Amino acid sequence: MSRPKVQVTREVFDEVLDFLGQHFEVSSNQDDRPFTPTELAQALADKQGALTVLTDRIDDALLIRCPQLKAVCNIAVGYNNFDLKAMSARGVLGTNTPGVLDAATADFTWALILATARRLTEAEAWLRAGEWQGWKLKQFLGMDVQGATLGIIGMGRIGQAVAKRARGFDMPVLYYNRTRLVPALERECNARHATLDELLAQSDIVTLHTPYSADSHHLIGAAQLAQMKKTAILIHAARGGVVDDVALITALNSGTIAAAGLDVFENEPKFNPEFLKLRNVVLAPHIASATTNTRRNMAMLAARNLVAALTGARPPNLLKPDALK
Ligand code: DGY
């Protein structure tokens, strides 16, 4: 009997290909050049399954050209590249990779918090440029993280992991989330539920951990930035589009807020070049989950989802058709 055909849309670890190869006839884009939408549709036209990444858009325009497709498994916890309604209407399952990247993403959020508060990349660039003439009392003065109020927007697994790490810095933690955590979890995270207005007005550090959807599009725009303290910093390692980048650039230029640490942008990788002119930003190329173990675990989890989906089992991370509106 012929084995199902699957496409891996970007480079993955060899062990992932080996695992998939035990079950499927595998085509893999190990060159790692992103497919255009047309190339993606061509690659999936005769496939039953796909292992995708966040830049592969799975929508009706693609699905109509891929009649054999039964399952698309994202190597990402975010899945705003899926039109789940269209997938469900055509009987295509979608999965993501929750859980395995929480620690790495929370750690990187803290790297951004500390680098931004202590102006690390700005100071390094200055040192590399040969500007350092000697020690000065007032050189690169930053803000104290210890004891500062941390505001977490989006208190899912990653937000909670960020909150738990704040204990070591003796920080009061506020959080804003559609659903309030149960009291035991609030105690575990040492976090107090707040309205978005309260959180923005009271926090010294605001960090975003909410998925991107129509509901969270530009959740942080000019009006919300204006509610923050002038001394506050914004940390964003969620998904491009949750923040209005033009409004953020204006706020950073005009001193509406003090600084920002950013791992994600609108229109990646062609982000707004005005960010590069700003001194008060720390910039990273969407690498919050990028540790070897974490990326390997994400890819293996996606592969396990694909095997389950195409062998008649329930994939461990099956997405509901209405998961993101
Ligand atoms: C995710 O998992 O959604 C990340 O953004 C990918 O690194």
mmCIF file of C-alpha atoms and ligand atoms in Angstrom:
data_model
loop_
_atom_site.group_PDB
_atom_site.id
_atom_site.type_symbol
_atom_site.label_atom_id
_atom_site.label_comp_id
_atom_site.label_asym_id
_atom_site.label_seq_id
_atom_site.Cartn_x
_atom_site.Cartn_y
_atom_site.Cartn_z
ATOM 1 C CA MET A 1 0.000 0.000 0.000
ATOM 2 C CA SER A 2 1.368 3.441 -0.845
ATOM 3 C CA ARG A 3 2.279 5.637 2.073
ATOM 4 C CA PRO A 4 0.762 9.115 2.605
ATOM 5 C CA LYS A 5 2.786 11.931 1.065
ATOM 6 C CA VAL A 6 3.785 14.825 3.302
ATOM 7 C CA GLN A 7 5.651 18.070 2.728
ATOM 8 C CA VAL A 8 7.992 19.713 5.243
ATOM 9 C CA THR A 9 7.975 23.354 4.168
ATOM 10 C CA ARG A 10 11.270 24.488 5.767
ATOM 11 C CA GLU A 11 14.484 23.035 7.117
ATOM 12 C CA VAL A 12 14.066 20.789 10.172
ATOM 13 C CA PHE A 13 16.356 18.550 12.239
ATOM 14 C CA ASP A 14 17.393 15.213 10.670
ATOM 15 C CA GLU A 15 15.705 13.202 13.419
ATOM 16 C CA VAL A 16 12.379 14.826 12.517
ATOM 17 C CA LEU A 17 12.777 13.734 8.901
ATOM 18 C CA ASP A 18 13.813 10.249 10.074
ATOM 19 C CA PHE A 19 10.715 9.989 12.254
ATOM 20 C CA LEU A 20 8.393 11.194 9.491
ATOM 21 C CA GLY A 21 10.146 8.841 7.054
ATOM 22 C CA GLN A 22 9.049 5.858 9.160
ATOM 23 C CA HIS A 23 5.427 6.701 8.328
ATOM 24 C CA PHE A 24 5.304 8.761 5.160
ATOM 25 C CA GLU A 25 6.811 9.532 1.813
ATOM 26 C CA VAL A 26 8.479 12.798 2.777
ATOM 27 C CA SER A 27 9.396 15.817 0.618
ATOM 28 C CA SER A 28 11.388 18.414 2.454
ATOM 29 C CA ASN A 29 12.502 21.954 1.647
ATOM 30 C CA GLN A 30 15.872 21.575 3.380
ATOM 31 C CA ASP A 31 17.213 24.543 1.349
ATOM 32 C CA ASP A 32 15.115 26.609 3.756
ATOM 33 C CA ARG A 33 14.117 29.236 1.196
ATOM 34 C CA PRO A 34 10.535 30.210 2.081
ATOM 35 C CA PHE A 35 7.991 29.054 -0.493
ATOM 36 C CA THR A 36 5.944 31.729 -2.232
ATOM 37 C CA PRO A 37 2.186 31.123 -1.913
ATOM 38 C CA THR A 38 2.206 29.644 -5.434
ATOM 39 C CA GLU A 39 5.152 27.362 -4.655
ATOM 40 C CA LEU A 40 3.487 26.268 -1.422
ATOM 41 C CA ALA A 41 0.270 25.383 -3.259
ATOM 42 C CA GLN A 42 2.298 23.476 -5.866
ATOM 43 C CA ALA A 43 4.235 21.612 -3.183
ATOM 44 C CA LEU A 44 1.057 20.621 -1.316
ATOM 45 C CA ALA A 45 -1.056 19.840 -4.382
ATOM 46 C CA ASP A 46 -0.495 16.062 -4.136
ATOM 47 C CA LYS A 47 0.178 15.818 -0.358
ATOM 48 C CA GLN A 48 -1.983 14.507 2.472
ATOM 49 C CA GLY A 49 -0.068 16.340 5.171
ATOM 50 C CA ALA A 50 2.267 19.263 5.800
ATOM 51 C CA LEU A 51 4.657 20.411 8.498
ATOM 52 C CA THR A 52 4.551 24.200 8.281
ATOM 53 C CA VAL A 53 6.025 27.287 9.890
ATOM 54 C CA LEU A 54 4.440 30.597 10.820
ATOM 55 C CA THR A 55 5.110 32.191 7.424
ATOM 56 C CA ASP A 56 3.170 29.537 5.482
ATOM 57 C CA ARG A 57 -0.307 30.923 4.925
ATOM 58 C CA ILE A 58 -2.943 28.157 4.877
ATOM 59 C CA ASP A 59 -6.148 29.668 3.526
ATOM 60 C CA ASP A 60 -8.935 28.804 1.137
ATOM 61 C CA ALA A 61 -7.009 30.042 -1.916
ATOM 62 C CA LEU A 62 -4.380 27.398 -1.125
ATOM 63 C CA LEU A 63 -6.721 24.658 0.057
ATOM 64 C CA ILE A 64 -8.743 24.725 -3.129
ATOM 65 C CA ARG A 65 -5.569 23.688 -4.977
ATOM 66 C CA CYS A 66 -4.683 20.919 -2.512
ATOM 67 C CA PRO A 67 -7.657 18.536 -2.524
ATOM 68 C CA GLN A 68 -5.804 15.654 -0.842
ATOM 69 C CA LEU A 69 -4.655 17.648 2.176
ATOM 70 C CA LYS A 70 -5.890 16.209 5.477
ATOM 71 C CA ALA A 71 -3.640 17.823 8.124
ATOM 72 C CA VAL A 72 -1.364 20.842 8.515
ATOM 73 C CA CYS A 73 0.864 20.863 11.594
ATOM 74 C CA ASN A 74 2.508 24.156 12.507
ATOM 75 C CA ILE A 75 5.949 24.198 14.124
ATOM 76 C CA ALA A 76 4.825 27.085 16.338
ATOM 77 C CA VAL A 77 2.457 27.705 19.187
ATOM 78 C CA GLY A 78 0.992 30.649 17.237
ATOM 79 C CA TYR A 79 -1.253 29.739 14.329
ATOM 80 C CA ASN A 80 -2.450 33.029 12.902
ATOM 81 C CA ASN A 81 -1.128 31.772 9.549
ATOM 82 C CA PHE A 82 -4.041 29.276 9.526
ATOM 83 C CA ASP A 83 -7.544 30.131 8.376
ATOM 84 C CA LEU A 84 -9.047 27.505 10.660
ATOM 85 C CA LYS A 85 -12.578 28.089 9.428
ATOM 86 C CA ALA A 86 -11.564 27.430 5.831
ATOM 87 C CA MET A 87 -9.512 24.409 6.935
ATOM 88 C CA SER A 88 -12.388 22.958 8.907
ATOM 89 C CA ALA A 89 -14.840 23.556 6.030
ATOM 90 C CA ARG A 90 -12.564 21.452 3.810
ATOM 91 C CA GLY A 91 -11.946 18.801 6.473
ATOM 92 C CA VAL A 92 -8.287 19.745 7.041
ATOM 93 C CA LEU A 93 -6.997 19.379 10.619
ATOM 94 C CA GLY A 94 -4.666 22.017 12.095
ATOM 95 C CA THR A 95 -2.306 21.619 15.047
ATOM 96 C CA ASN A 96 0.239 23.773 16.925
ATOM 97 C CA THR A 97 3.021 23.177 19.490
ATOM 98 C CA PRO A 98 1.958 24.528 22.893
ATOM 99 C CA GLY A 99 3.947 23.968 26.073
ATOM 100 C CA VAL A 100 7.350 22.968 24.735
ATOM 101 C CA LEU A 101 8.496 26.557 24.158
ATOM 102 C CA ASP A 102 7.190 28.224 27.320
ATOM 103 C CA ALA A 103 10.468 28.224 29.255
ATOM 104 C CA ALA A 104 12.671 29.341 26.355
ATOM 105 C CA THR A 105 10.252 32.132 25.450
ATOM 106 C CA ALA A 106 9.921 33.295 29.053
ATOM 107 C CA ASP A 107 13.717 33.269 29.454
ATOM 108 C CA PHE A 108 14.122 35.362 26.319
ATOM 109 C CA THR A 109 11.469 37.780 27.535
ATOM 110 C CA TRP A 110 13.653 38.284 30.571
ATOM 111 C CA ALA A 111 16.699 38.748 28.363
ATOM 112 C CA LEU A 112 14.794 41.553 26.619
ATOM 113 C CA ILE A 113 13.617 43.054 29.916
ATOM 114 C CA LEU A 114 17.142 43.196 31.337
ATOM 115 C CA ALA A 115 18.828 44.281 28.096
ATOM 116 C CA THR A 116 16.278 47.057 27.589
ATOM 117 C CA ALA A 117 16.227 48.290 31.190
ATOM 118 C CA ARG A 118 20.056 48.299 31.350
ATOM 119 C CA ARG A 119 20.632 49.577 27.785
ATOM 120 C CA LEU A 120 22.868 46.610 26.997
ATOM 121 C CA THR A 121 22.798 46.607 23.178
ATOM 122 C CA GLU A 122 23.140 50.404 22.995
ATOM 123 C CA ALA A 123 26.200 50.260 25.253
ATOM 124 C CA GLU A 124 27.715 47.369 23.325
ATOM 125 C CA ALA A 125 27.295 49.135 19.975
ATOM 126 C CA TRP A 126 29.009 52.223 21.465
ATOM 127 C CA LEU A 127 31.877 50.135 22.834
ATOM 128 C CA ARG A 128 32.328 48.276 19.520
ATOM 129 C CA ALA A 129 32.422 51.628 17.730
ATOM 130 C CA GLY A 130 35.526 52.505 19.791
ATOM 131 C CA GLU A 131 33.785 55.274 21.748
ATOM 132 C CA TRP A 132 34.735 54.120 25.249
ATOM 133 C CA GLN A 133 37.272 56.503 26.788
ATOM 134 C CA GLY A 134 36.857 55.428 30.407
ATOM 135 C CA TRP A 135 34.509 54.885 33.336
ATOM 136 C CA LYS A 136 32.021 57.625 34.194
ATOM 137 C CA LEU A 137 29.545 57.816 37.041
ATOM 138 C CA LYS A 138 26.691 58.738 34.733
ATOM 139 C CA GLN A 139 27.514 56.423 31.846
ATOM 140 C CA PHE A 140 24.578 54.466 30.357
ATOM 141 C CA LEU A 141 22.317 54.912 33.338
ATOM 142 C CA GLY A 142 19.409 52.501 33.139
ATOM 143 C CA MET A 143 16.389 51.616 35.230
ATOM 144 C CA ASP A 144 16.191 49.253 38.204
ATOM 145 C CA VAL A 145 14.365 46.016 37.477
ATOM 146 C CA GLN A 146 14.423 44.893 41.124
ATOM 147 C CA GLY A 147 11.164 46.002 42.743
ATOM 148 C CA ALA A 148 9.701 47.481 39.542
ATOM 149 C CA THR A 149 6.057 46.698 38.756
ATOM 150 C CA LEU A 150 5.697 44.142 35.973
ATOM 151 C CA GLY A 151 2.534 44.183 33.864
ATOM 152 C CA ILE A 152 1.828 41.022 31.864
ATOM 153 C CA ILE A 153 -0.721 41.205 29.059
ATOM 154 C CA GLY A 154 -1.826 37.666 28.176
ATOM 155 C CA MET A 155 -1.518 35.261 31.082
ATOM 156 C CA GLY A 156 -1.383 31.896 29.327
ATOM 157 C CA ARG A 157 1.451 29.448 29.887
ATOM 158 C CA ILE A 158 4.175 31.831 28.661
ATOM 159 C CA GLY A 159 2.842 34.808 30.618
ATOM 160 C CA GLN A 160 2.742 32.627 33.739
ATOM 161 C CA ALA A 161 6.330 31.478 33.172
ATOM 162 C CA VAL A 162 7.403 35.122 32.875
ATOM 163 C CA ALA A 163 5.559 35.944 36.122
ATOM 164 C CA LYS A 164 7.226 33.090 38.030
ATOM 165 C CA ARG A 165 10.655 34.352 36.983
ATOM 166 C CA ALA A 166 9.796 37.784 38.431
ATOM 167 C CA ARG A 167 9.905 36.387 41.976
ATOM 168 C CA GLY A 168 13.686 36.578 41.944
ATOM 169 C CA PHE A 169 13.437 40.308 41.284
ATOM 170 C CA ASP A 170 10.905 40.990 44.078
ATOM 171 C CA MET A 171 8.470 42.542 41.656
ATOM 172 C CA PRO A 172 4.789 43.253 42.148
ATOM 173 C CA VAL A 173 3.111 41.600 39.141
ATOM 174 C CA LEU A 174 -0.138 42.724 37.510
ATOM 175 C CA TYR A 175 -1.751 40.764 34.742
ATOM 176 C CA TYR A 176 -4.484 41.367 32.197
ATOM 177 C CA ASN A 177 -6.188 38.372 30.649
ATOM 178 C CA ARG A 178 -9.636 37.711 29.267
ATOM 179 C CA THR A 179 -10.111 34.900 31.756
ATOM 180 C CA ARG A 180 -8.997 35.412 35.329
ATOM 181 C CA LEU A 181 -6.655 32.736 36.717
ATOM 182 C CA VAL A 182 -7.927 30.547 39.534
ATOM 183 C CA PRO A 183 -6.734 31.832 42.949
ATOM 184 C CA ALA A 184 -4.171 29.032 43.402
ATOM 185 C CA LEU A 185 -2.517 29.931 40.082
ATOM 186 C CA GLU A 186 -2.590 33.636 40.929
ATOM 187 C CA ARG A 187 -0.737 32.809 44.154
ATOM 188 C CA GLU A 188 1.737 30.591 42.308
ATOM 189 C CA CYS A 189 2.456 33.421 39.873
ATOM 190 C CA ASN A 190 2.347 36.028 42.656
ATOM 191 C CA ALA A 191 0.215 38.082 40.269
ATOM 192 C CA ARG A 192 -2.820 40.334 40.698
ATOM 193 C CA HIS A 193 -5.526 40.588 38.035
ATOM 194 C CA ALA A 194 -5.991 44.122 36.672
ATOM 195 C CA THR A 195 -7.862 45.929 33.946
ATOM 196 C CA LEU A 196 -5.816 46.889 30.908
ATOM 197 C CA ASP A 197 -6.100 50.569 31.891
ATOM 198 C CA GLU A 198 -4.811 49.872 35.417
ATOM 199 C CA LEU A 199 -1.971 47.721 34.171
ATOM 200 C CA LEU A 200 -0.804 50.281 31.605
ATOM 201 C CA ALA A 201 -0.933 53.144 34.101
ATOM 202 C CA GLN A 202 0.803 51.323 36.967
ATOM 203 C CA SER A 203 3.468 49.143 35.360
ATOM 204 C CA ASP A 204 7.133 50.034 34.947
ATOM 205 C CA ILE A 205 7.595 47.155 32.533
ATOM 206 C CA VAL A 206 4.763 45.991 30.261
ATOM 207 C CA THR A 207 5.255 42.651 28.503
ATOM 208 C CA LEU A 208 2.977 41.125 25.863
ATOM 209 C CA HIS A 209 2.112 37.423 25.623
ATOM 210 C CA THR A 210 -1.164 37.343 23.778
ATOM 211 C CA PRO A 211 -1.828 35.522 20.482
ATOM 212 C CA TYR A 212 -2.460 37.556 17.355
ATOM 213 C CA SER A 213 -6.034 37.603 16.069
ATOM 214 C CA ALA A 214 -8.588 40.120 14.837
ATOM 215 C CA ASP A 215 -9.339 40.795 18.526
ATOM 216 C CA SER A 216 -5.737 41.550 19.468
ATOM 217 C CA HIS A 217 -4.807 43.502 16.325
ATOM 218 C CA HIS A 218 -3.130 46.731 17.520
ATOM 219 C CA LEU A 219 -4.086 45.974 21.110
ATOM 220 C CA ILE A 220 -1.259 48.378 21.926
ATOM 221 C CA GLY A 221 -1.549 51.545 19.854
ATOM 222 C CA ALA A 222 -1.104 55.281 20.398
ATOM 223 C CA ALA A 223 -3.884 55.513 23.009
ATOM 224 C CA GLN A 224 -2.513 52.636 25.116
ATOM 225 C CA LEU A 225 1.103 53.863 24.877
ATOM 226 C CA ALA A 226 -0.097 57.269 26.091
ATOM 227 C CA GLN A 227 -1.527 55.564 29.196
ATOM 228 C CA MET A 228 1.890 54.145 30.148
ATOM 229 C CA LYS A 229 4.402 55.887 32.406
ATOM 230 C CA LYS A 230 6.977 58.037 30.595
ATOM 231 C CA THR A 231 9.637 55.976 32.362
ATOM 232 C CA ALA A 232 8.118 52.616 31.364
ATOM 233 C CA ILE A 233 9.448 50.047 28.932
ATOM 234 C CA LEU A 234 7.447 47.812 26.577
ATOM 235 C CA ILE A 235 8.545 44.238 25.846
ATOM 236 C CA HIS A 236 7.084 42.389 22.879
ATOM 237 C CA ALA A 237 7.823 38.742 22.103
ATOM 238 C CA ALA A 238 4.263 37.735 21.143
ATOM 239 C CA ARG A 239 3.351 38.265 17.491
ATOM 240 C CA GLY A 240 3.703 41.142 15.036
ATOM 241 C CA GLY A 241 0.434 43.048 14.763
ATOM 242 C CA VAL A 242 -0.418 42.993 18.473
ATOM 243 C CA VAL A 243 1.435 46.334 18.625
ATOM 244 C CA ASP A 244 0.921 49.189 16.180
ATOM 245 C CA ASP A 245 4.593 49.585 15.215
ATOM 246 C CA VAL A 246 4.159 53.081 13.737
ATOM 247 C CA ALA A 247 2.543 54.265 16.965
ATOM 248 C CA LEU A 248 5.335 52.634 18.974
ATOM 249 C CA ILE A 249 8.040 54.376 16.932
ATOM 250 C CA THR A 250 6.291 57.709 17.501
ATOM 251 C CA ALA A 251 6.037 56.988 21.241
ATOM 252 C CA LEU A 252 9.726 56.044 21.476
ATOM 253 C CA ASN A 253 10.773 59.145 19.522
ATOM 254 C CA SER A 254 8.654 61.544 21.522
ATOM 255 C CA GLY A 255 9.397 60.161 24.987
ATOM 256 C CA THR A 256 5.844 58.915 25.574
ATOM 257 C CA ILE A 257 7.545 55.768 26.921
ATOM 258 C CA ALA A 258 11.226 55.252 27.729
ATOM 259 C CA ALA A 259 12.240 52.203 25.706
ATOM 260 C CA ALA A 260 11.180 48.924 24.110
ATOM 261 C CA GLY A 261 12.566 45.404 23.713
ATOM 262 C CA LEU A 262 11.190 43.744 20.584
ATOM 263 C CA ASP A 263 11.455 40.239 19.167
ATOM 264 C CA VAL A 264 8.494 40.512 16.771
ATOM 265 C CA PHE A 265 7.298 43.106 14.283
ATOM 266 C CA GLU A 266 4.621 43.889 11.779
ATOM 267 C CA ASN A 267 5.517 42.658 8.303
ATOM 268 C CA GLU A 268 8.471 40.446 9.282
ATOM 269 C CA PRO A 269 11.176 40.316 8.073
ATOM 270 C CA LYS A 270 10.666 43.697 6.363
ATOM 271 C CA PHE A 271 10.027 45.512 9.621
ATOM 272 C CA ASN A 272 9.725 49.290 9.843
ATOM 273 C CA PRO A 273 13.273 50.663 9.241
ATOM 274 C CA GLU A 274 12.569 53.600 11.595
ATOM 275 C CA PHE A 275 13.254 51.167 14.466
ATOM 276 C CA LEU A 276 16.904 51.050 13.388
ATOM 277 C CA LYS A 277 17.272 54.795 13.961
ATOM 278 C CA LEU A 278 16.137 54.568 17.561
ATOM 279 C CA ARG A 279 18.642 54.402 20.391
ATOM 280 C CA ASN A 280 16.084 53.242 22.952
ATOM 281 C CA VAL A 281 15.141 49.878 21.456
ATOM 282 C CA VAL A 282 16.590 46.402 21.764
ATOM 283 C CA LEU A 283 15.818 44.468 18.583
ATOM 284 C CA ALA A 284 15.842 40.714 17.939
ATOM 285 C CA PRO A 285 14.823 38.684 14.850
ATOM 286 C CA HIS A 286 11.935 36.578 16.257
ATOM 287 C CA ILE A 287 14.165 34.200 18.235
ATOM 288 C CA ALA A 288 12.421 33.960 21.622
ATOM 289 C CA SER A 289 11.949 30.188 21.322
ATOM 290 C CA ALA A 290 15.274 29.606 19.560
ATOM 291 C CA THR A 291 17.215 27.203 21.740
ATOM 292 C CA THR A 292 18.387 23.948 20.173
ATOM 293 C CA ASN A 293 16.295 21.792 22.488
ATOM 294 C CA THR A 294 13.192 23.909 22.205
ATOM 295 C CA ARG A 295 13.204 24.174 18.420
ATOM 296 C CA ARG A 296 13.896 20.414 18.209
ATOM 297 C CA ASN A 297 11.016 19.702 20.598
ATOM 298 C CA MET A 298 8.696 21.988 18.639
ATOM 299 C CA ALA A 299 9.495 20.262 15.352
ATOM 300 C CA MET A 300 9.157 16.764 16.875
ATOM 301 C CA LEU A 301 5.831 17.674 18.476
ATOM 302 C CA ALA A 302 4.560 18.949 15.122
ATOM 303 C CA ALA A 303 5.751 15.697 13.510
ATOM 304 C CA ARG A 304 3.952 13.617 16.173
ATOM 305 C CA ASN A 305 0.799 15.632 15.511
ATOM 306 C CA LEU A 306 1.116 14.870 11.798
ATOM 307 C CA VAL A 307 1.615 11.156 12.354
ATOM 308 C CA ALA A 308 -1.428 11.019 14.641
ATOM 309 C CA ALA A 309 -3.574 13.040 12.240
ATOM 310 C CA LEU A 310 -2.784 10.830 9.243
ATOM 311 C CA THR A 311 -3.044 7.506 11.060
ATOM 312 C CA GLY A 312 -6.519 8.092 12.404
ATOM 313 C CA ALA A 313 -5.520 9.028 15.965
ATOM 314 C CA ARG A 314 -6.447 12.306 17.629
ATOM 315 C CA PRO A 315 -3.476 14.690 17.299
ATOM 316 C CA PRO A 316 -2.325 15.831 20.771
ATOM 317 C CA ASN A 317 -2.563 19.511 19.827
ATOM 318 C CA LEU A 318 -5.628 19.627 17.596
ATOM 319 C CA LEU A 319 -6.925 23.179 17.103
ATOM 320 C CA LYS A 320 -10.622 23.926 17.285
ATOM 321 C CA PRO A 321 -12.018 25.603 14.152
ATOM 322 C CA ASP A 322 -13.027 28.668 16.198
ATOM 323 C CA ALA A 323 -9.780 28.844 18.226
ATOM 324 C CA LEU A 324 -8.799 32.267 16.862
ATOM 325 C CA LYS A 325 -11.312 34.739 15.594
HETATM 326 C C1 DGY B 1 5.601 30.493 17.937
HETATM 327 O O1 DGY B 1 5.769 29.332 18.339
HETATM 328 O O2 DGY B 1 4.500 30.941 17.678
HETATM 329 C C2 DGY B 1 6.819 31.317 17.794
HETATM 330 O O3 DGY B 1 6.546 32.626 17.481
HETATM 331 C C3 DGY B 1 7.731 30.693 16.769
HETATM 332 O O4 DGY B 1 8.999 30.901 17.206
#
